Structure formats: C-alpha cells, structure tokens
GROMACS .gro file of N, CA and C in nm:
model
  285
    1LEU      N    1  -6.104  20.792  15.994
    1LEU     CA    2  -6.022  20.920  15.986
    1LEU      C    3  -5.985  20.927  15.864
    2ASN      N    4  -5.975  21.055  15.821
    2ASN     CA    5  -5.927  21.094  15.664
    2ASN      C    6  -5.778  21.089  15.662
    3PRO      N    7  -5.718  21.086  15.518
    3PRO     CA    8  -5.573  21.086  15.520
    3PRO      C    9  -5.485  21.174  15.594
    4ALA      N   10  -5.548  21.277  15.641
    4ALA     CA   11  -5.452  21.361  15.705
    4ALA      C   12  -5.435  21.335  15.852
    5GLY      N   13  -5.540  21.234  15.911
    5GLY     CA   14  -5.519  21.188  16.063
    5GLY      C   15  -5.596  21.281  16.121
    6CYS      N   16  -5.675  21.371  16.119
    6CYS     CA   17  -5.759  21.450  16.199
    6CYS      C   18  -5.911  21.411  16.164
    7PRO      N   19  -5.998  21.382  16.265
    7PRO     CA   20  -6.127  21.309  16.241
    7PRO      C   21  -6.222  21.463  16.216
    8GLY      N   22  -6.185  21.567  16.248
    8GLY     CA   23  -6.264  21.683  16.190
    8GLY      C   24  -6.202  21.745  16.076
    9GLN      N   25  -6.142  21.702  16.032
    9GLN     CA   26  -6.050  21.770  15.913
    9GLN      C   27  -6.114  21.713  15.777
   10LYS      N   28  -6.124  21.812  15.713
   10LYS     CA   29  -6.153  21.762  15.542
   10LYS      C   30  -6.023  21.763  15.481
   11LYS      N   31  -6.020  21.658  15.378
   11LYS     CA   32  -5.907  21.647  15.296
   11LYS      C   33  -5.837  21.778  15.253
   12PRO      N   34  -5.731  21.805  15.277
   12PRO     CA   35  -5.649  21.948  15.237
   12PRO      C   36  -5.628  21.941  15.110
   13SER      N   37  -5.656  22.058  15.048
   13SER     CA   38  -5.612  22.075  14.891
   13SER      C   39  -5.463  22.089  14.900
   14ALA      N   40  -5.407  22.114  14.775
   14ALA     CA   41  -5.253  22.105  14.782
   14ALA      C   42  -5.229  22.243  14.810
   15PHE      N   43  -5.317  22.347  14.803
   15PHE     CA   44  -5.282  22.482  14.827
   15PHE      C   45  -5.292  22.518  14.965
   16SER      N   46  -5.383  22.452  15.066
   16SER     CA   47  -5.430  22.488  15.188
   16SER      C   48  -5.302  22.443  15.290
   17SER      N   49  -5.312  22.499  15.393
   17SER     CA   50  -5.207  22.473  15.506
   17SER      C   51  -5.300  22.387  15.598
   18ARG      N   52  -5.230  22.296  15.657
   18ARG     CA   53  -5.260  22.174  15.769
   18ARG      C   54  -5.314  22.265  15.890
   19LYS      N   55  -5.249  22.391  15.927
   19LYS     CA   56  -5.283  22.444  16.022
   19LYS      C   57  -5.452  22.514  16.030
   20LYS      N   58  -5.462  22.543  15.912
   20LYS     CA   59  -5.593  22.623  15.869
   20LYS      C   60  -5.710  22.524  15.851
   21ALA      N   61  -5.656  22.385  15.787
   21ALA     CA   62  -5.745  22.286  15.775
   21ALA      C   63  -5.796  22.221  15.903
   22CYS      N   64  -5.735  22.199  15.983
   22CYS     CA   65  -5.728  22.115  16.095
   22CYS      C   66  -5.810  22.182  16.224
   23PRO      N   67  -5.925  22.161  16.268
   23PRO     CA   68  -5.973  22.221  16.377
   23PRO      C   69  -5.901  22.188  16.508
   24CYS      N   70  -5.846  22.064  16.498
   24CYS     CA   71  -5.770  22.000  16.622
   24CYS      C   72  -5.632  22.083  16.670
   25TRP      N   73  -5.578  22.131  16.548
   25TRP     CA   74  -5.451  22.197  16.552
   25TRP      C   75  -5.461  22.313  16.643
   26THR      N   76  -5.554  22.380  16.650
   26THR     CA   77  -5.557  22.503  16.741
   26THR      C   78  -5.593  22.450  16.886
   27LEU      N   79  -5.664  22.340  16.899
   27LEU     CA   80  -5.666  22.281  17.044
   27LEU      C   81  -5.545  22.247  17.087
   28ARG      N   82  -5.489  22.168  17.008
   28ARG     CA   83  -5.330  22.119  17.068
   28ARG      C   84  -5.234  22.233  17.064
   29THR      N   85  -5.244  22.330  16.994
   29THR     CA   86  -5.161  22.455  17.010
   29THR      C   87  -5.171  22.528  17.145
   30LYS      N   88  -5.305  22.557  17.182
   30LYS     CA   89  -5.351  22.610  17.290
   30LYS      C   90  -5.309  22.547  17.421
   31ALA      N   91  -5.327  22.386  17.432
   31ALA     CA   92  -5.269  22.316  17.525
   31ALA      C   93  -5.136  22.313  17.541
   32THR      N   94  -5.041  22.313  17.434
   32THR     CA   95  -4.920  22.318  17.434
   32THR      C   96  -4.873  22.483  17.502
   33ASP      N   97  -4.924  22.587  17.436
   33ASP     CA   98  -4.893  22.682  17.529
   33ASP      C   99  -4.925  22.682  17.682
   34TRP      N  100  -5.024  22.648  17.709
   34TRP     CA  101  -5.079  22.661  17.846
   34TRP      C  102  -4.964  22.568  17.912
   35VAL      N  103  -4.915  22.443  17.880
   35VAL     CA  104  -4.838  22.358  17.959
   35VAL      C  105  -4.702  22.432  17.945
   36ARG      N  106  -4.652  22.488  17.853
   36ARG     CA  107  -4.518  22.578  17.836
   36ARG      C  108  -4.516  22.693  17.930
   37LYS      N  109  -4.623  22.766  17.937
   37LYS     CA  110  -4.628  22.862  18.020
   37LYS      C  111  -4.622  22.833  18.172
   38SER      N  112  -4.677  22.722  18.205
   38SER     CA  113  -4.682  22.667  18.348
   38SER      C  114  -4.554  22.616  18.385
   39LEU      N  115  -4.471  22.566  18.288
   39LEU     CA  116  -4.341  22.521  18.320
   39LEU      C  117  -4.224  22.642  18.330
   40VAL      N  118  -4.281  22.733  18.247
   40VAL     CA  119  -4.167  22.851  18.274
   40VAL      C  120  -4.197  22.923  18.395
   41THR      N  121  -4.306  22.941  18.424
   41THR     CA  122  -4.377  22.994  18.563
   41THR      C  123  -4.315  22.915  18.681
   42ARG      N  124  -4.326  22.792  18.679
   42ARG     CA  125  -4.245  22.701  18.793
   42ARG      C  126  -4.097  22.726  18.792
   43CYS      N  127  -4.060  22.706  18.681
   43CYS     CA  128  -3.912  22.731  18.678
   43CYS      C  129  -3.866  22.861  18.719
   44LEU      N  130  -3.935  22.980  18.682
   44LEU     CA  131  -3.896  23.110  18.743
   44LEU      C  132  -3.935  23.109  18.898
   45VAL      N  133  -4.027  23.051  18.952
   45VAL     CA  134  -4.037  23.051  19.088
   45VAL      C  135  -3.923  22.966  19.153
   46GLU      N  136  -3.876  22.879  19.102
   46GLU     CA  137  -3.758  22.783  19.164
   46GLU      C  138  -3.647  22.851  19.176
   47LYS      N  139  -3.625  22.945  19.049
   47LYS     CA  140  -3.501  23.017  19.013
   47LYS      C  141  -3.491  23.126  19.131
   48MET      N  142  -3.606  23.191  19.136
   48MET     CA  143  -3.609  23.316  19.232
   48MET      C  144  -3.590  23.266  19.359
   49LEU      N  145  -3.656  23.163  19.389
   49LEU     CA  146  -3.644  23.102  19.548
   49LEU      C  147  -3.495  23.057  19.584
   50THR      N  148  -3.446  23.002  19.476
   50THR     CA  149  -3.291  22.982  19.497
   50THR      C  150  -3.190  23.087  19.523
   51TYR      N  151  -3.209  23.190  19.428
   51TYR     CA  152  -3.133  23.312  19.431
   51TYR      C  153  -3.160  23.375  19.580
   52ALA      N  154  -3.295  23.365  19.607
   52ALA     CA  155  -3.324  23.452  19.747
   52ALA      C  156  -3.286  23.388  19.864
   53SER      N  157  -3.283  23.280  19.877
   53SER     CA  158  -3.254  23.194  19.969
   53SER      C  159  -3.102  23.156  19.991
   54GLY      N  160  -3.036  23.156  19.871
   54GLY     CA  161  -2.899  23.111  19.854
   54GLY      C  162  -2.875  22.973  19.897
   55ARG      N  163  -2.965  22.901  19.862
   55ARG     CA  164  -2.949  22.732  19.842
   55ARG      C  165  -3.050  22.701  19.722
   56LEU      N  166  -3.010  22.553  19.696
   56LEU     CA  167  -3.081  22.492  19.591
   56LEU      C  168  -3.206  22.433  19.680
   57MET      N  169  -3.305  22.445  19.570
   57MET     CA  170  -3.445  22.394  19.614
   57MET      C  171  -3.441  22.213  19.623
   58GLU      N  172  -3.502  22.178  19.738
   58GLU     CA  173  -3.485  22.042  19.763
   58GLU      C  174  -3.650  21.967  19.759
   59ALA      N  175  -3.662  21.850  19.753
   59ALA     CA  176  -3.798  21.788  19.724
   59ALA      C  177  -3.875  21.854  19.864
   60ALA      N  178  -3.830  21.893  19.952
   60ALA     CA  179  -3.907  21.923  20.072
   60ALA      C  180  -3.999  22.079  20.045
   61ASP      N  181  -3.920  22.137  19.948
   61ASP     CA  182  -3.940  22.258  19.928
   61ASP      C  183  -4.089  22.284  19.797
   62ARG      N  184  -4.111  22.137  19.748
   62ARG     CA  185  -4.193  22.135  19.641
   62ARG      C  186  -4.322  22.203  19.677
   63GLY      N  187  -4.405  22.183  19.789
   63GLY     CA  188  -4.524  22.232  19.849
   63GLY      C  189  -4.501  22.377  19.836
   64GLU      N  190  -4.418  22.437  19.882
   64GLU     CA  191  -4.384  22.587  19.903
   64GLU      C  192  -4.390  22.640  19.745
   65VAL      N  193  -4.302  22.586  19.670
   65VAL     CA  194  -4.321  22.617  19.515
   65VAL      C  195  -4.438  22.594  19.430
   66ASP      N  196  -4.540  22.504  19.499
   66ASP     CA  197  -4.661  22.490  19.434
   66ASP      C  198  -4.751  22.584  19.480
   67ALA      N  199  -4.751  22.618  19.612
   67ALA     CA  200  -4.818  22.718  19.654
   67ALA      C  201  -4.811  22.860  19.609
   68ILE      N  202  -4.662  22.905  19.579
   68ILE     CA  203  -4.648  22.998  19.512
   68ILE      C  204  -4.699  23.014  19.376
   69VAL      N  205  -4.676  22.901  19.291
   69VAL     CA  206  -4.734  22.911  19.159
   69VAL      C  207  -4.871  22.932  19.145
   70ALA      N  208  -4.945  22.852  19.232
   70ALA     CA  209  -5.108  22.872  19.248
   70ALA      C  210  -5.131  23.019  19.273
   71LYS      N  211  -5.074  23.078  19.359
   71LYS     CA  212  -5.095  23.224  19.416
   71LYS      C  213  -5.071  23.299  19.313
   72LEU      N  214  -4.956  23.287  19.239
   72LEU     CA  215  -4.918  23.375  19.129
   72LEU      C  216  -5.000  23.392  19.007
   73LYS      N  217  -5.052  23.254  18.976
   73LYS     CA  218  -5.170  23.224  18.868
   73LYS      C  219  -5.292  23.318  18.887
   74LYS      N  220  -5.345  23.304  19.042
   74LYS     CA  221  -5.437  23.375  19.069
   74LYS      C  222  -5.423  23.534  19.059
   75ARG      N  223  -5.301  23.548  19.064
   75ARG     CA  224  -5.296  23.718  19.078
   75ARG      C  225  -5.243  23.769  18.944
   76GLY      N  226  -5.234  23.669  18.826
   76GLY     CA  227  -5.204  23.720  18.697
   76GLY      C  228  -5.048  23.703  18.639
   77ASN      N  229  -4.983  23.628  18.714
   77ASN     CA  230  -4.848  23.601  18.697
   77ASN      C  231  -4.745  23.706  18.661
   78GLY      N  232  -4.781  23.829  18.734
   78GLY     CA  233  -4.681  23.944  18.738
   78GLY      C  234  -4.562  23.917  18.819
   79VAL      N  235  -4.457  24.002  18.767
   79VAL     CA  236  -4.305  23.984  18.808
   79VAL      C  237  -4.307  24.038  18.946
   80ARG      N  238  -4.401  24.138  18.980
   80ARG     CA  239  -4.406  24.210  19.097
   80ARG      C  240  -4.465  24.124  19.206
   81ASP      N  241  -4.574  24.038  19.157
   81ASP     CA  242  -4.644  23.962  19.254
   81ASP      C  243  -4.545  23.832  19.287
   82LEU      N  244  -4.462  23.805  19.189
   82LEU     CA  245  -4.376  23.665  19.197
   82LEU      C  246  -4.267  23.748  19.306
   83ILE      N  247  -4.203  23.855  19.298
   83ILE     CA  248  -4.117  23.892  19.387
   83ILE      C  249  -4.186  23.907  19.559
   84GLU      N  250  -4.299  23.942  19.560
   84GLU     CA  251  -4.364  23.958  19.688
   84GLU      C  252  -4.389  23.818  19.750
   85LEU      N  253  -4.431  23.734  19.653
   85LEU     CA  254  -4.447  23.593  19.706
   85LEU      C  255  -4.327  23.521  19.756
   86VAL      N  256  -4.228  23.525  19.695
   86VAL     CA  257  -4.104  23.463  19.720
   86VAL      C  258  -4.057  23.535  19.845
   87VAL      N  259  -4.049  23.671  19.871
   87VAL     CA  260  -4.013  23.740  19.981
   87VAL      C  261  -4.109  23.700  20.107
   88GLN      N  262  -4.210  23.648  20.098
   88GLN     CA  263  -4.322  23.613  20.209
   88GLN      C  264  -4.322  23.460  20.230
   89SER      N  265  -4.246  23.411  20.145
   89SER     CA  266  -4.228  23.261  20.169
   89SER      C  267  -4.169  23.211  20.299
   90ARG      N  268  -4.206  23.090  20.313
   90ARG     CA  269  -4.119  23.003  20.423
   90ARG      C  270  -3.987  22.982  20.397
   91VAL      N  271  -3.940  22.954  20.272
   91VAL     CA  272  -3.821  22.913  20.219
   91VAL      C  273  -3.733  23.052  20.250
   92PHE      N  274  -3.786  23.162  20.208
   92PHE     CA  275  -3.687  23.287  20.206
   92PHE      C  276  -3.697  23.330  20.370
   93LEU      N  277  -3.787  23.320  20.448
   93LEU     CA  278  -3.815  23.353  20.579
   93LEU      C  279  -3.716  23.286  20.684
   94ASN      N  280  -3.693  23.140  20.646
   94ASN     CA  281  -3.633  23.062  20.725
   94ASN      C  282  -3.512  23.034  20.668
   95LYS      N  283  -3.430  23.102  20.603
   95LYS     CA  284  -3.282  23.076  20.550
   95LYS      C  285  -3.166  23.101  20.639
   0.00000   0.00000   0.00000
C-alpha cells in the first residue's frame, strides 16, 4: 500500500485531489450512491403504503414492500409506477 492507502493509487502530489488520484474512489462513490438510492426507494414505498393504507407497516408487510421495490426497479423507479404498484398491492386492497 502506498501512503494514501489505496493499492491502485500513485502517491498524490501536493496539488492533486485524492478524488482524481484514486481509482477506488469512483467505485466507492458509485456503490454508496446505489445503496442510498435503494434506501430512498424502500423508504418512499413504505411511506406511500403507510399513507395509502392508513396504518403503520409491520414485519408481515416486508415481503410486499420487497416485491414493490423489485417491480419498481424493473420499471425504472418512476413515481407513476410507484403509485400504480401501491394501489395494486395486497396491503392497499386489504385495508
């Protein structure tokens, strides 16, 4: 390992940015963005289901939330698709 801590990084000069010098930084940033987006999507699905059903989500609803998140990802994470999937969900229909 070099002094900067990244195995693929050359020793940064005094004027270079660590972000530009480290190839691992881009990979970490993309992974962090993916995790953040998936958490935001899951939270939004739970909030929409809570509002639509008029009750809090329980552990038994986790499977339905997972299914909606997966379908939503396949459709491109659109708001219109989210509303459609929530209205068609078992949680909404059995309120």
